[in-house]
Short mmCIF file of C-alpha atoms in Angstrom, two decimals:
data_model
loop_
_atom_site.label_atom_id
_atom_site.label_comp_id
_atom_site.label_asym_id
_atom_site.label_seq_id
_atom_site.Cartn_x
_atom_site.Cartn_y
_atom_site.Cartn_z
CA UNK A 1 -0.29 -0.16 0.30
CA UNK A 2 1.58 3.42 -0.55
CA UNK A 3 2.90 5.15 2.90
CA UNK A 4 0.50 8.05 2.25
CA UNK A 5 -3.19 5.91 1.92
CA UNK A 6 -1.85 3.87 4.78
CA UNK A 7 -0.74 6.64 6.67
CA UNK A 8 -4.37 7.97 6.00
CA UNK A 9 -5.73 4.29 6.99
CA UNK A 10 -4.07 4.87 10.23
CA UNK A 11 -5.63 8.15 11.10
CA UNK A 12 -8.82 7.27 10.08
CA UNK A 13 -9.14 3.88 12.02
CA UNK A 14 -7.48 6.13 15.76
CA UNK A 15 -10.48 8.68 14.67
CA UNK A 16 -12.78 6.47 14.31
CA UNK A 17 -12.25 4.86 17.66
CA UNK A 18 -11.62 7.96 20.08
CA UNK A 19 -14.58 8.89 18.33
CA UNK A 20 -16.66 5.42 19.78
CA UNK A 21 -14.59 6.22 23.82
CA UNK A 22 -16.31 9.80 23.91
CA UNK A 23 -19.51 8.84 22.71
CA UNK A 24 -19.35 5.65 25.77
CA UNK A 25 -17.47 8.37 28.35
CA UNK A 26 -20.57 10.72 27.45
CA UNK A 27 -23.78 8.13 27.65
CA UNK A 28 -21.69 6.65 31.21
CA UNK A 29 -21.12 10.30 33.05
CA UNK A 30 -25.78 10.73 31.56
CA UNK A 31 -26.11 7.15 33.32
CA UNK A 32 -24.81 7.98 35.97
CA UNK A 33 -26.32 10.97 37.08
CA UNK A 34 -29.73 9.83 35.54
CA UNK A 35 -28.12 7.17 38.70
CA UNK A 36 -28.19 10.53 41.15
CA UNK A 37 -31.69 11.64 40.25
CA UNK A 38 -33.55 8.32 40.53
CA UNK A 39 -31.52 7.28 43.34
CA UNK A 40 -32.15 11.31 44.91
CA UNK A 41 -36.36 11.03 45.01
CA UNK A 42 -36.17 6.90 45.73
CA UNK A 43 -34.79 8.80 49.28
CA UNK A 44 -37.12 12.23 49.18
CA UNK A 45 -37.97 12.69 53.30
CA UNK A 46 -41.29 11.69 53.95
CA UNK A 47 -43.43 14.34 55.08
CA UNK A 48 -43.21 15.97 58.83
CA UNK A 49 -44.56 18.95 60.48
CA UNK A 50 -43.03 20.29 63.41
CA UNK A 51 -44.43 22.47 65.84
CA UNK A 52 -42.42 25.10 66.00
CA UNK A 53 -42.71 25.17 69.94
CA UNK A 54 -40.71 22.98 71.21
CA UNK A 55 -42.70 21.29 75.33
CA UNK A 56 -40.11 20.96 78.02
CA UNK A 57 -37.44 21.09 75.65
CA UNK A 58 -38.87 18.18 73.54
CA UNK A 59 -38.67 19.52 69.71
CA UNK A 60 -42.67 17.26 69.13
CA UNK A 61 -43.21 16.30 65.61
CA UNK A 62 -45.77 14.46 63.45
CA UNK A 63 -44.25 12.66 60.93
CA UNK A 64 -45.94 10.79 57.48
CA UNK A 65 -43.79 7.52 58.34
CA UNK A 66 -44.74 3.77 60.39
CA UNK A 67 -42.78 2.15 62.73
CA UNK A 68 -40.72 0.58 61.21
CA UNK A 69 -38.51 3.43 59.76
CA UNK A 70 -37.66 5.63 62.42
CA UNK A 71 -34.01 5.69 63.60
CA UNK A 72 -35.65 6.90 67.70
CA UNK A 73 -33.16 5.80 70.70
CA UNK A 74 -36.36 4.01 71.22
CA UNK A 75 -39.51 3.36 68.94
CA UNK A 76 -42.59 2.41 71.26
CA UNK A 77 -46.37 1.20 69.81
CA UNK A 78 -49.53 -0.62 71.37
CA UNK A 79 -51.52 -3.04 70.64
CA UNK A 80 -54.91 -5.02 72.25
CA UNK A 81 -54.81 -8.03 74.03
CA UNK A 82 -54.23 -10.74 72.68
CA UNK A 83 -57.42 -13.48 71.43
CA UNK A 84 -57.39 -17.07 71.17
CA UNK A 85 -59.15 -17.14 67.89
CA UNK A 86 -56.44 -14.75 66.12
CA UNK A 87 -54.83 -10.74 66.49
CA UNK A 88 -55.60 -8.47 63.22
CA UNK A 89 -52.28 -7.16 62.07
CA UNK A 90 -53.11 -4.80 58.96
CA UNK A 91 -50.98 -1.75 57.31
CA UNK A 92 -48.67 -0.51 59.11
CA UNK A 93 -49.22 -3.38 62.37
CA UNK A 94 -48.65 -6.61 59.87
CA UNK A 95 -45.48 -4.75 57.79
CA UNK A 96 -44.18 -4.55 61.94
CA UNK A 97 -44.25 -7.26 62.10
CA UNK A 98 -43.32 -8.41 59.21
CA UNK A 99 -40.33 -6.49 59.28
CA UNK A 100 -39.16 -7.65 62.86
CA UNK A 101 -39.54 -11.20 61.43
CA UNK A 102 -42.86 -12.03 62.60
CA UNK A 103 -41.09 -11.42 66.33
CA UNK A 104 -45.42 -9.80 67.27
CA UNK A 105 -47.19 -12.01 66.41
CA UNK A 106 -45.34 -14.82 68.54
CA UNK A 107 -45.30 -12.99 71.14
CA UNK A 108 -48.62 -12.79 71.13
CA UNK A 109 -49.58 -16.67 70.53
CA UNK A 110 -47.54 -17.96 72.97
CA UNK A 111 -49.24 -15.69 75.62
CA UNK A 112 -45.46 -14.71 75.84
CA UNK A 113 -47.01 -10.74 76.07
CA UNK A 114 -50.61 -10.67 76.43
CA UNK A 115 -51.45 -7.51 75.63
CA UNK A 116 -52.94 -6.33 79.46
CA UNK A 117 -53.46 -3.45 80.07
CA UNK A 118 -50.05 -1.65 80.61
CA UNK A 119 -48.10 -4.29 79.99
CA UNK A 120 -45.26 -3.47 78.53
CA UNK A 121 -42.52 -5.42 77.11
CA UNK A 122 -38.86 -4.81 76.05
CA UNK A 123 -36.51 -5.87 72.87
CA UNK A 124 -34.00 -5.04 70.84
CA UNK A 125 -34.49 -5.85 67.73
CA UNK A 126 -32.83 -8.50 64.74
CA UNK A 127 -30.08 -7.14 63.01
CA UNK A 128 -31.44 -6.02 59.97
CA UNK A 129 -34.25 -5.62 60.87
CA UNK A 130 -35.75 -1.81 61.34
CA UNK A 131 -33.45 1.42 61.82
CA UNK A 132 -34.46 1.40 66.07
CA UNK A 133 -32.06 0.28 68.88
CA UNK A 134 -35.10 -0.78 71.21
CA UNK A 135 -38.55 -1.47 70.71
CA UNK A 136 -41.46 -1.46 72.89
CA UNK A 137 -44.72 -2.92 73.27
CA UNK A 138 -47.33 -1.60 75.33
CA UNK A 139 -51.20 -3.60 75.57
CA UNK A 140 -53.85 -1.52 76.00
CA UNK A 141 -56.67 -4.45 77.49
CA UNK A 142 -59.46 -5.37 75.34
CA UNK A 143 -61.12 -4.34 73.04
CA UNK A 144 -64.39 -3.57 74.86
CA UNK A 145 -62.69 -1.06 77.02
CA UNK A 146 -60.58 0.70 75.25
CA UNK A 147 -60.38 4.08 75.22
CA UNK A 148 -58.75 7.41 75.77
CA UNK A 149 -57.78 7.12 79.28
CA UNK A 150 -56.29 3.68 78.43
CA UNK A 151 -53.70 6.14 75.81
CA UNK A 152 -53.66 9.24 78.40
CA UNK A 153 -52.32 6.36 80.79
CA UNK A 154 -49.76 4.98 77.54
CA UNK A 155 -48.45 8.46 76.94
CA UNK A 156 -47.31 8.67 80.95
CA UNK A 157 -46.06 4.84 80.97
CA UNK A 158 -43.81 6.15 77.30
CA UNK A 159 -43.02 9.20 79.62
CA UNK A 160 -41.12 7.41 82.58
CA UNK A 161 -39.90 4.21 79.85
CA UNK A 162 -37.75 6.41 77.89
CA UNK A 163 -36.23 8.50 80.70
CA UNK A 164 -35.87 5.80 82.46
CA UNK A 165 -34.89 4.30 79.35
CA UNK A 166 -32.59 6.90 78.20
CA UNK A 167 -33.28 7.43 75.06
CA UNK A 168 -33.74 11.35 73.78
CA UNK A 169 -34.95 10.25 70.54
CA UNK A 170 -38.70 8.50 70.46
CA UNK A 171 -41.41 7.37 68.60
CA UNK A 172 -44.79 6.55 68.45
CA UNK A 173 -47.54 5.53 67.15
CA UNK A 174 -50.64 3.68 67.73
CA UNK A 175 -51.83 1.07 65.29
CA UNK A 176 -54.78 0.59 66.91
CA UNK A 177 -56.29 1.21 62.97
CA UNK A 178 -54.15 -1.16 61.57
CA UNK A 179 -54.91 -4.06 65.06
CA UNK A 180 -58.28 -2.95 63.13
CA UNK A 181 -59.77 -1.61 65.52
CA UNK A 182 -62.41 1.61 64.38
CA UNK A 183 -63.86 3.29 68.47
CA UNK A 184 -60.91 5.97 68.59
CA UNK A 185 -60.45 9.07 66.81
CA UNK A 186 -56.68 8.95 65.28
CA UNK A 187 -56.54 12.70 66.21
CA UNK A 188 -58.26 12.55 69.01
CA UNK A 189 -55.67 9.55 70.44
CA UNK A 190 -52.64 11.18 68.91
CA UNK A 191 -53.47 14.62 71.85
CA UNK A 192 -54.53 12.58 74.15
CA UNK A 193 -51.26 10.75 74.35
CA UNK A 194 -49.09 13.54 74.10
CA UNK A 195 -50.98 15.82 76.16
CA UNK A 196 -50.12 12.90 79.00
CA UNK A 197 -46.13 12.46 78.03
CA UNK A 198 -45.62 15.53 78.50
CA UNK A 199 -47.08 16.02 81.78
CA UNK A 200 -45.67 13.05 83.57
CA UNK A 201 -42.47 13.45 81.74
CA UNK A 202 -42.60 17.36 83.23
CA UNK A 203 -42.70 15.61 86.68
CA UNK A 204 -40.02 13.64 85.71
CA UNK A 205 -38.17 17.04 85.49
CA UNK A 206 -39.40 18.16 88.23
CA UNK A 207 -37.82 15.05 90.26
CA UNK A 208 -34.88 15.76 88.34
CA UNK A 209 -34.34 19.99 89.82
CA UNK A 210 -35.47 18.08 93.35
CA UNK A 211 -31.93 16.03 93.27
CA UNK A 212 -34.46 13.00 93.75
CA UNK A 213 -33.72 11.05 90.08
CA UNK A 214 -30.43 10.77 87.95
CA UNK A 215 -30.17 14.53 85.52
CA UNK A 216 -31.95 12.87 81.45
CA UNK A 217 -34.01 15.11 78.92
CA UNK A 218 -36.32 13.67 76.20
CA UNK A 219 -34.26 15.28 72.79
CA UNK A 220 -37.33 15.09 70.32
CA UNK A 221 -40.71 13.04 69.87
CA UNK A 222 -41.71 12.09 67.16
CA UNK A 223 -45.59 10.25 66.66
CA UNK A 224 -46.15 8.94 63.38
CA UNK A 225 -49.53 8.34 60.81
CA UNK A 226 -50.43 7.21 58.32
CA UNK A 227 -51.40 9.64 55.40
CA UNK A 228 -55.36 9.10 56.39
CA UNK A 229 -54.74 10.73 59.10
CA UNK A 230 -51.65 13.00 59.64
CA UNK A 231 -53.06 16.31 58.74
CA UNK A 232 -55.85 16.25 61.04
CA UNK A 233 -52.91 13.71 64.38
CA UNK A 234 -51.14 17.72 63.20
CA UNK A 235 -53.76 19.48 63.98
CA UNK A 236 -54.60 17.84 67.36
CA UNK A 237 -51.80 17.64 68.79
CA UNK A 238 -50.86 21.86 68.72
CA UNK A 239 -54.24 22.21 70.42
CA UNK A 240 -52.99 19.38 73.18
CA UNK A 241 -49.46 20.82 73.15
CA UNK A 242 -51.20 23.78 74.16
CA UNK A 243 -53.71 22.78 76.21
CA UNK A 244 -50.99 20.70 78.48
CA UNK A 245 -48.49 23.88 78.34
CA UNK A 246 -51.40 25.86 79.94
CA UNK A 247 -51.45 23.32 82.53
CA UNK A 248 -48.09 22.47 83.69
CA UNK A 249 -47.90 26.22 84.70
CA UNK A 250 -51.08 25.80 87.33
CA UNK A 251 -49.07 22.84 88.79
CA UNK A 252 -47.83 23.41 92.06
CA UNK A 253 -44.71 24.52 93.06
CA UNK A 254 -43.71 22.90 95.97
CA UNK A 255 -41.12 20.66 96.16
CA UNK A 256 -41.96 17.02 96.78
CA UNK A 257 -40.20 16.30 100.24
CA UNK A 258 -40.93 18.53 103.73
CA UNK A 259 -39.14 20.59 105.24
CA UNK A 260 -37.51 17.62 107.89
CA UNK A 261 -37.19 19.79 111.42
#
């Protein structure tokens, strides 16, 4: 072959190779950008309403997540008393039990957590299951006796257990609807819980201030709500925060112990 034409052929082949290489690099870069965009889209933060006031120094919010999603120090849910004929699991209750590898249903079916009113059980979630560090179930008792007072009791237990366990970040989901019960309005139930949790926590802080309990502060409380109940929860919990703040101002500030003679 003529040296001139041979050189031209080599240059043409080299140029073609470089062009295809450049096209490949551009395609890979675009794919990477698209992949990043898709990844960002799937990690969109869940809807959350944070209340501007911080009652007793706690950041309180209502968040559209299930009890298997929040990276809390202490995740709390409630369960009705076990029914020998079978418990109802749907929605968040079903998903939580599945994420916990069937722990909830196993404990109940074996009669090791009955769910009597005020009964509690605490465990560490199985490795790789849910992000919460500790998980607590509080019993609601017989379904026929369920009331707002029951949820007020749950709020008091939650505050005292959170302090005892030194849980700075607490999350709570009632999951009553997901057990098939519709007797209590979700927003009203959330309010009843929040009011009494804050009231009980106020007592804990007063004890601490008087040297009657170890110092510890809860930093955040997340009340978990599904899409259908989110707005009602935000409204009712907000009203509850205002109401309990007013009530706490009326509390007796005298020391719990009488003066020694």
